[in-house]
Coordinates of C-alpha atoms in Angstrom, one line a residue:
Chain A
M1 CA -1.4 2.2 19.5
V2 CA -5.1 1.3 19.7
I3 CA -4.5 1.0 23.3
N4 CA -8.1 0.9 24.5
V5 CA -9.4 -1.8 22.1
K6 CA -11.2 -4.4 24.2
E7 CA -13.2 -6.2 21.5
Y8 CA -12.0 -7.8 18.2
H9 CA -14.4 -9.3 15.8
K10 CA -13.9 -11.0 12.5
P11 CA -17.4 -11.7 11.1
D12 CA -17.9 -13.8 8.0
N13 CA -20.7 -11.8 6.6
I14 CA -21.2 -8.2 5.8
D15 CA -24.5 -7.8 7.7
D16 CA -22.9 -8.8 11.0
A17 CA -20.0 -6.5 10.3
I18 CA -22.4 -3.6 9.8
T19 CA -24.4 -4.4 12.9
L20 CA -21.2 -4.3 14.9
L21 CA -20.1 -1.0 13.4
C22 CA -23.5 0.6 13.9
R23 CA -23.2 0.4 17.7
E24 CA -23.1 3.7 19.5
K25 CA -20.9 2.2 22.1
P26 CA -18.2 0.9 22.1
L27 CA -16.7 3.1 19.3
T28 CA -16.0 0.5 16.7
R29 CA -13.8 0.8 13.7
I30 CA -12.9 -1.3 10.7
I31 CA -9.5 -3.0 10.5
S32 CA -8.4 -4.2 7.0
G33 CA -4.6 -4.3 6.5
G34 CA -4.1 -2.6 9.8
T35 CA -1.3 -0.2 8.8
C36 CA -3.5 2.8 9.5
I37 CA -5.6 1.7 12.5
V38 CA -2.9 -0.1 14.5
P39 CA -0.7 2.9 15.1
N40 CA -3.8 5.0 15.8
K41 CA -3.5 6.7 19.2
N42 CA -7.2 7.5 19.5
P43 CA -8.1 6.3 22.9
S44 CA -11.9 6.3 22.1
I45 CA -11.6 3.3 19.8
E46 CA -12.7 0.3 21.8
A47 CA -13.6 -2.3 19.3
L48 CA -12.4 -3.4 15.9
V49 CA -14.2 -5.3 13.1
D50 CA -11.8 -7.2 10.9
I51 CA -13.3 -7.3 7.4
N52 CA -10.9 -9.8 5.9
A53 CA -13.3 -12.7 6.2
L54 CA -16.0 -10.9 4.0
N55 CA -14.5 -12.2 0.7
L56 CA -13.6 -8.8 -0.5
S57 CA -10.2 -9.8 -1.8
Y58 CA -10.5 -10.3 -5.6
I59 CA -9.6 -8.9 -8.9
K60 CA -12.0 -9.5 -11.8
L61 CA -13.4 -8.1 -15.0
K62 CA -17.0 -7.1 -15.2
D63 CA -18.3 -6.0 -18.6
N64 CA -14.7 -5.1 -19.4
N65 CA -14.4 -2.9 -16.3
L66 CA -11.7 -3.8 -13.8
V67 CA -13.2 -4.5 -10.4
I68 CA -11.0 -4.8 -7.3
G69 CA -12.3 -5.9 -3.9
A70 CA -11.6 -3.5 -1.1
T71 CA -9.4 -5.8 1.0
T72 CA -7.2 -6.7 -1.9
T73 CA -3.6 -5.8 -1.0
I74 CA -1.2 -3.8 -3.1
T75 CA 1.0 -6.9 -3.5
Q76 CA -2.0 -8.9 -4.8
M77 CA -2.7 -6.1 -7.3
L78 CA 0.9 -6.1 -8.5
R79 CA 0.8 -9.9 -9.0
D80 CA -2.2 -9.6 -11.3
D81 CA -1.6 -9.3 -15.1
T82 CA -4.8 -7.4 -15.7
V83 CA -3.9 -4.7 -13.1
N84 CA -0.4 -4.5 -14.5
S85 CA -1.5 -3.8 -18.0
W86 CA -4.5 -1.5 -17.1
C87 CA -4.2 1.8 -19.0
G88 CA -0.8 1.1 -20.3
G89 CA 0.6 0.3 -16.9
L90 CA -0.7 3.4 -15.0
L91 CA -2.2 1.4 -12.1
K92 CA 0.9 -0.8 -11.8
Q93 CA 3.2 2.3 -11.6
A94 CA 1.0 3.7 -8.8
C95 CA 1.0 0.4 -6.9
E96 CA 4.8 0.1 -7.2
T97 CA 5.3 3.3 -5.3
A98 CA 2.6 2.7 -2.7
G99 CA 5.0 2.1 0.2
D100 CA 7.8 -0.4 0.6
T101 CA 7.4 -4.1 -0.1
L102 CA 6.5 -5.1 3.5
L103 CA 3.8 -2.4 3.6
K104 CA 2.5 -3.4 0.2
N105 CA 1.9 -6.9 1.6
A106 CA -0.5 -5.4 4.1
V107 CA -2.0 -2.2 2.7
T108 CA -5.3 -2.7 1.0
I109 CA -6.8 -0.6 -1.8
G110 CA -9.9 0.0 0.3
G111 CA -7.9 1.3 3.2
N112 CA -5.7 3.4 1.0
I113 CA -8.7 5.4 -0.2
A114 CA -10.9 5.3 2.9
R115 CA -8.4 7.5 4.7
P116 CA -6.6 9.3 1.9
Y117 CA -3.8 10.7 3.8
T118 CA -1.4 12.7 1.7
W119 CA 1.0 9.7 1.6
C120 CA -1.7 7.5 0.0
D121 CA -0.8 7.0 -3.7
L122 CA -3.9 5.4 -5.1
P123 CA -6.6 8.0 -4.7
V124 CA -5.2 10.2 -7.5
V125 CA -5.5 7.3 -9.9
L126 CA -9.1 6.7 -9.0
R127 CA -9.8 10.3 -9.5
G128 CA -8.0 10.4 -12.8
L129 CA -9.6 7.3 -14.2
D130 CA -13.1 8.2 -13.0
A131 CA -13.3 5.0 -10.9
V132 CA -16.5 4.1 -9.0
I133 CA -16.3 3.2 -5.3
H134 CA -19.0 0.9 -4.2
V135 CA -20.0 1.2 -0.5
R136 CA -22.3 -1.1 1.4
K137 CA -24.5 0.7 3.9
Q138 CA -26.8 -0.3 6.6
G139 CA -30.1 -1.8 5.4
N140 CA -28.7 -3.8 2.6
E141 CA -28.2 -0.7 0.5
T142 CA -25.2 -0.2 -1.8
I143 CA -24.2 3.2 -3.0
S144 CA -21.8 3.7 -5.9
Y145 CA -19.8 6.9 -5.7
K146 CA -18.0 8.4 -8.6
A147 CA -14.5 9.3 -7.6
S148 CA -15.2 13.0 -8.2
D149 CA -17.9 12.8 -5.6
F150 CA -16.1 10.5 -3.3
F151 CA -13.0 12.7 -3.1
A152 CA -15.0 16.0 -3.1
Q153 CA -14.4 15.9 0.7
Q154 CA -12.5 13.8 3.1
P155 CA -14.1 10.4 2.7
V156 CA -14.4 10.1 6.5
N157 CA -16.9 12.9 6.2
L158 CA -18.8 11.1 3.5
L159 CA -18.8 7.6 4.9
G160 CA -21.1 6.7 7.7
R161 CA -19.9 4.9 10.8
A162 CA -21.1 1.6 9.5
D163 CA -20.3 2.0 5.8
I164 CA -18.0 -0.5 4.3
I165 CA -16.2 0.0 1.0
T166 CA -16.7 -3.2 -0.9
E167 CA -15.1 -2.8 -4.3
I168 CA -13.5 -0.3 -6.6
E169 CA -14.5 -0.3 -10.3
F170 CA -12.2 1.1 -13.0
P171 CA -14.1 1.8 -16.2
A172 CA -12.7 0.2 -19.4
L173 CA -10.7 2.9 -21.3
K174 CA -9.0 2.9 -24.6
G175 CA -6.0 5.1 -23.8
K176 CA -2.8 4.9 -21.7
G177 CA -1.7 6.6 -18.6
A178 CA 1.5 7.3 -16.6
F179 CA 2.1 8.1 -13.0
H180 CA 4.8 9.7 -11.0
K181 CA 5.4 9.9 -7.3
F182 CA 7.7 12.7 -6.3
A183 CA 9.4 12.0 -3.0
R184 CA 12.7 12.3 -1.3
T185 CA 13.3 8.6 -1.6
E186 CA 11.6 5.7 -3.3
V187 CA 9.7 4.7 -0.2
D188 CA 9.2 8.1 1.4
Y189 CA 5.8 9.8 1.6
A190 CA 5.0 11.6 -1.6
L191 CA 5.5 15.3 -1.9
F192 CA 3.0 14.9 -4.7
D193 CA 1.5 12.2 -6.9
C194 CA 0.6 13.1 -10.4
M195 CA -0.9 11.1 -13.2
V196 CA -1.8 11.7 -16.8
Y197 CA -4.1 9.7 -19.1
A198 CA -4.7 10.2 -22.8
E199 CA -6.5 8.6 -25.6
I200 CA -4.6 9.9 -28.6
E201 CA -5.5 9.3 -32.2
D202 CA -3.5 10.8 -35.1
G203 CA -2.0 13.2 -32.7
I204 CA -5.3 14.4 -31.4
G205 CA -6.0 14.2 -27.7
K206 CA -9.5 12.6 -27.7
D207 CA -9.5 12.3 -23.9
V208 CA -6.8 14.0 -21.9
R209 CA -6.7 13.9 -18.1
L210 CA -4.4 15.2 -15.5
A211 CA -4.8 14.5 -11.8
L212 CA -2.8 15.4 -8.7
S213 CA -2.7 14.6 -5.0
G214 CA -0.3 14.9 -2.1
C215 CA 0.5 18.7 -2.2
I216 CA -3.2 19.6 -2.0
S217 CA -5.9 18.5 0.4
L218 CA -7.8 16.1 -1.8
P219 CA -7.0 14.5 -5.2
I220 CA -8.1 16.8 -8.0
R221 CA -8.3 16.9 -11.8
L222 CA -6.8 19.8 -13.7
I223 CA -10.1 20.4 -15.5
E224 CA -9.2 23.6 -17.3
C225 CA -6.0 22.1 -18.6
E226 CA -7.8 19.1 -19.7
N227 CA -10.3 21.2 -21.6
N228 CA -7.5 23.1 -23.3
L229 CA -6.0 19.9 -24.6
T230 CA -8.9 17.5 -25.3
G231 CA -10.0 17.5 -28.9
K232 CA -7.0 19.3 -30.0
K233 CA -4.0 18.3 -32.1
L234 CA -1.4 18.1 -29.4
S235 CA 2.0 19.7 -29.6
E236 CA 4.8 20.1 -27.1
E237 CA 4.2 23.9 -27.0
M238 CA 0.5 23.5 -26.5
I239 CA 1.0 20.9 -23.7
S240 CA 3.6 23.1 -22.1
D241 CA 1.5 26.2 -22.1
A242 CA -1.6 24.5 -20.8
I243 CA 0.3 22.9 -17.9
D244 CA 2.2 26.0 -17.0
I245 CA -1.1 27.9 -16.7
A246 CA -2.9 25.2 -14.8
V247 CA -0.1 24.5 -12.3
S248 CA 0.6 28.2 -11.7
Q249 CA -3.0 28.6 -10.5
L250 CA -2.9 25.8 -8.1
N251 CA -3.3 26.5 -4.4
L252 CA -0.9 24.1 -2.8
K253 CA -0.8 23.1 0.9
R254 CA 2.1 24.4 2.9
S255 CA 4.9 21.9 3.1
N256 CA 7.8 21.8 5.6
I257 CA 10.0 20.1 3.1
A258 CA 9.7 22.1 -0.1
S259 CA 8.5 25.6 -1.1
N260 CA 5.3 25.9 -3.2
E261 CA 7.4 27.5 -5.8
Y262 CA 9.7 24.6 -6.0
L263 CA 6.9 22.0 -6.0
K264 CA 5.1 23.9 -8.8
H265 CA 8.3 23.9 -10.8
V266 CA 8.7 20.2 -10.4
L267 CA 5.0 19.5 -11.0
K268 CA 5.1 21.3 -14.3
Y269 CA 8.2 19.3 -15.3
Y270 CA 6.6 15.9 -14.5
F271 CA 3.2 16.6 -16.0
K272 CA 4.8 17.7 -19.2
K273 CA 7.2 14.8 -19.2
L274 CA 4.5 12.2 -18.7
L275 CA 2.1 13.7 -21.3
L276 CA 4.8 14.1 -23.9
K277 CA 5.8 10.5 -23.4
L278 CA 2.3 9.4 -24.1
L279 CA 2.2 11.6 -27.2
E280 CA 5.4 10.0 -28.5
E281 CA 4.2 6.4 -28.0
Chain B
M1 CA -9.1 -13.7 23.9
E2 CA -7.5 -16.9 22.8
I3 CA -5.8 -17.3 19.5
S4 CA -4.2 -20.2 17.7
V5 CA -1.2 -19.7 15.4
E6 CA 1.1 -22.0 13.6
I7 CA 4.5 -20.5 14.3
N8 CA 7.7 -22.0 12.8
G9 CA 5.8 -25.1 12.0
K10 CA 4.3 -25.6 15.4
K11 CA 0.8 -24.9 16.6
E12 CA 0.6 -22.6 19.6
N13 CA -2.2 -21.2 21.6
W14 CA -1.9 -17.7 23.1
T15 CA -4.0 -15.7 25.4
I16 CA -3.9 -12.1 24.3
E17 CA -5.6 -8.7 24.8
P18 CA -7.4 -7.5 21.6
S19 CA -5.2 -4.4 21.7
E20 CA -1.8 -6.2 21.8
I21 CA 0.6 -5.7 18.9
L22 CA 2.0 -8.8 17.3
V23 CA 5.7 -7.9 17.9
D24 CA 5.0 -7.6 21.7
V25 CA 3.1 -10.9 21.8
L26 CA 5.9 -12.7 19.9
R27 CA 8.5 -11.4 22.3
K28 CA 6.4 -12.2 25.3
N29 CA 6.3 -15.8 24.0
G30 CA 10.0 -16.0 23.7
Y31 CA 10.6 -15.0 20.0
F32 CA 13.3 -12.5 20.8
G33 CA 14.6 -12.6 17.3
V34 CA 11.8 -10.3 16.4
K35 CA 13.1 -6.9 17.2
I36 CA 11.4 -3.7 18.3
G37 CA 12.7 -0.7 16.5
C38 CA 10.7 2.3 15.4
E39 CA 7.2 0.9 16.4
E40 CA 5.7 2.8 13.6
G41 CA 6.3 0.6 10.5
A42 CA 9.3 2.3 9.1
C43 CA 12.5 0.3 10.1
G44 CA 11.4 -3.3 9.4
S45 CA 13.4 -4.8 12.4
C46 CA 10.1 -6.4 13.5
T47 CA 9.7 -8.3 10.2
V48 CA 8.0 -11.7 10.3
I49 CA 6.6 -13.9 7.6
L50 CA 2.8 -14.1 7.7
D51 CA 1.2 -16.6 5.4
D52 CA 4.3 -16.5 3.1
L53 CA 4.5 -12.7 3.0
A54 CA 7.0 -10.5 4.9
V55 CA 5.2 -8.0 7.1
K56 CA 6.0 -5.5 9.8
S57 CA 4.7 -7.0 13.1
C58 CA 4.6 -3.6 14.8
L59 CA 1.7 -2.8 12.5
I60 CA -0.3 -5.9 13.1
L61 CA -2.5 -6.8 16.0
A62 CA -1.9 -10.3 17.4
A63 CA -5.6 -10.9 17.0
Q64 CA -5.2 -10.6 13.2
V65 CA -3.0 -13.7 13.1
N66 CA -5.5 -16.1 14.6
N67 CA -5.4 -19.4 12.6
R68 CA -2.6 -18.2 10.4
K69 CA 1.0 -19.2 9.7
L70 CA 3.9 -17.2 11.1
V71 CA 7.7 -17.7 10.6
T72 CA 10.2 -15.8 12.7
I73 CA 14.0 -15.9 12.4
E74 CA 14.1 -18.7 14.9
G75 CA 12.2 -20.9 12.5
L76 CA 14.7 -20.7 9.6
R77 CA 17.2 -23.2 11.1
E78 CA 16.3 -26.8 10.5
N79 CA 17.7 -29.5 12.8
D80 CA 20.5 -27.2 13.9
V81 CA 21.5 -26.5 10.3
L82 CA 21.5 -22.8 9.4
H83 CA 19.4 -21.7 6.4
P84 CA 21.7 -20.7 3.4
L85 CA 20.7 -17.1 4.0
Q86 CA 21.8 -17.2 7.6
E87 CA 25.1 -18.8 6.6
A88 CA 25.7 -16.3 3.8
F89 CA 25.0 -13.3 6.1
I90 CA 27.4 -14.5 8.7
D91 CA 30.2 -15.7 6.3
G92 CA 29.8 -12.6 4.1
G93 CA 30.2 -9.9 6.7
A94 CA 26.7 -8.8 6.2
V95 CA 26.0 -8.6 9.9
Q96 CA 27.4 -5.8 12.0
C97 CA 25.3 -4.8 15.0
G98 CA 22.8 -7.5 13.9
Y99 CA 19.7 -5.7 14.9
C100 CA 18.2 -5.4 11.4
T101 CA 19.5 -8.8 10.4
P102 CA 16.5 -11.1 11.3
G103 CA 14.1 -8.8 9.5
V104 CA 16.4 -8.5 6.4
I105 CA 16.8 -12.3 6.2
L106 CA 13.1 -12.9 6.5
S107 CA 12.4 -10.4 3.7
A108 CA 15.1 -12.1 1.6
K109 CA 13.6 -15.5 2.3
T110 CA 10.2 -14.5 0.9
L111 CA 12.0 -13.3 -2.2
L112 CA 14.0 -16.5 -2.7
D113 CA 10.9 -18.6 -2.1
R114 CA 9.3 -17.0 -5.2
T115 CA 12.3 -16.2 -7.3
A116 CA 15.2 -18.6 -7.6
N117 CA 17.5 -16.2 -9.4
P118 CA 16.6 -12.6 -8.4
T119 CA 18.3 -9.7 -10.0
E120 CA 20.0 -7.1 -7.9
K121 CA 17.1 -4.8 -8.4
E122 CA 14.7 -7.4 -7.2
I123 CA 16.7 -8.0 -4.1
K124 CA 16.8 -4.2 -3.4
V125 CA 13.0 -4.0 -3.8
A126 CA 12.5 -7.1 -1.5
L127 CA 14.6 -5.4 1.2
D128 CA 13.3 -1.9 0.7
G129 CA 11.3 -2.1 3.9
N130 CA 14.3 -3.0 6.1
Y131 CA 16.6 -0.2 7.3
C132 CA 20.3 -1.0 8.1
R133 CA 22.3 1.8 9.6
C134 CA 25.6 -0.3 9.7
T135 CA 26.3 -2.1 6.6
G136 CA 25.4 0.1 3.7
Y137 CA 23.5 -2.8 2.3
V138 CA 26.2 -4.0 -0.2
K139 CA 27.2 -7.1 1.8
Q140 CA 23.6 -7.9 2.5
I141 CA 22.8 -7.9 -1.2
E142 CA 25.8 -10.1 -1.9
A143 CA 24.7 -12.5 0.8
V144 CA 21.3 -12.8 -0.7
Q145 CA 22.9 -13.5 -4.1
K146 CA 25.2 -16.1 -2.5
A147 CA 22.3 -17.8 -0.7
A148 CA 20.3 -17.9 -4.0
R149 CA 23.2 -19.6 -5.7
K150 CA 23.4 -22.2 -3.0
L151 CA 19.7 -22.8 -3.1
R152 CA 19.9 -23.3 -6.8
G153 CA 22.5 -25.9 -6.2
E154 CA 25.4 -24.0 -7.8

């Protein structure tokens, strides 16, 4: 576990943090909650920069958008009323499944998306809600990535060595969402995470979104399915048909636990269940 | 590097390597109630309370706790009087091999510090990071409920 770390820094300003991360040697990495980096067996990592003194732990509204600082823990998010009510409880549902209580006390939202391992439950929500990820780079530059761009590849390939995710911004939306983590137990790694979001008026899906992660390499939206449902008067049959087609066409990762056939069967069930529930509300 | 922590109400200074894991440093400094189990953040036998939150000390570097507050199972007793949780676990048959017990009790303590009258579901959620292979959890949940009653003065 980070056996070769010889330096530990906890700067109180982001410029110093970036300066440390920019160094060619020693190989320096960020530590936030620590749940990912501490068990890391990579012997090349020789220095760590603790970013918890950079004042990146906050939850606030900015022009009605929900903005969460990167070092905010899952527990802090769950204790916030605005987060809990966001999109009809969608974000809360995702946070509740993001590990057990002890892990939630340490896991940060920034860490959960910077290395979106298949067991990370939040990236799919960012993808589904078109969140924006703000990243501070060297030279006082901040780049804002749409979730669709951020998760178009593994973020580790997008982010530079010295890049620091500072905050995640969720746009204000009028609809509601629902989330489901499918796993063997409540605290096990997800076999898949799926979410739906819909703004429904008089039975018409004005904005319908479906997103998926866990059983595929990166979180995705089911765009064709969304196009088949958005702007239409929704019915159980229409929803069922659109989801059946979309899920059947997915290319799932190979799993040692469940067959693709089984996962697709369960996926169809949960997408339909979640979307129909929104329709009924 | 030197770090300073407040542990069980007392200030201590430790000399550590930046790579050292908190559970190892705690045990090196005599806090043997903090157990090493899976060493990968699954079992919870290494649970400690860090700044009022229960965390897994096998997933935290000792360097991360500089200038912070720690509570281990050793810190629950006050003046030789067991904490109601410790009493309830012992009296209620909630301890078998005892290996998970410090971690479970500390997780329960953080729950009771925030919620005086937790539901069974809230207790299960609070303990969901602590594995017990012996008890089947029933007596543990009952012990937490009993301790909560005592703390409420019932």
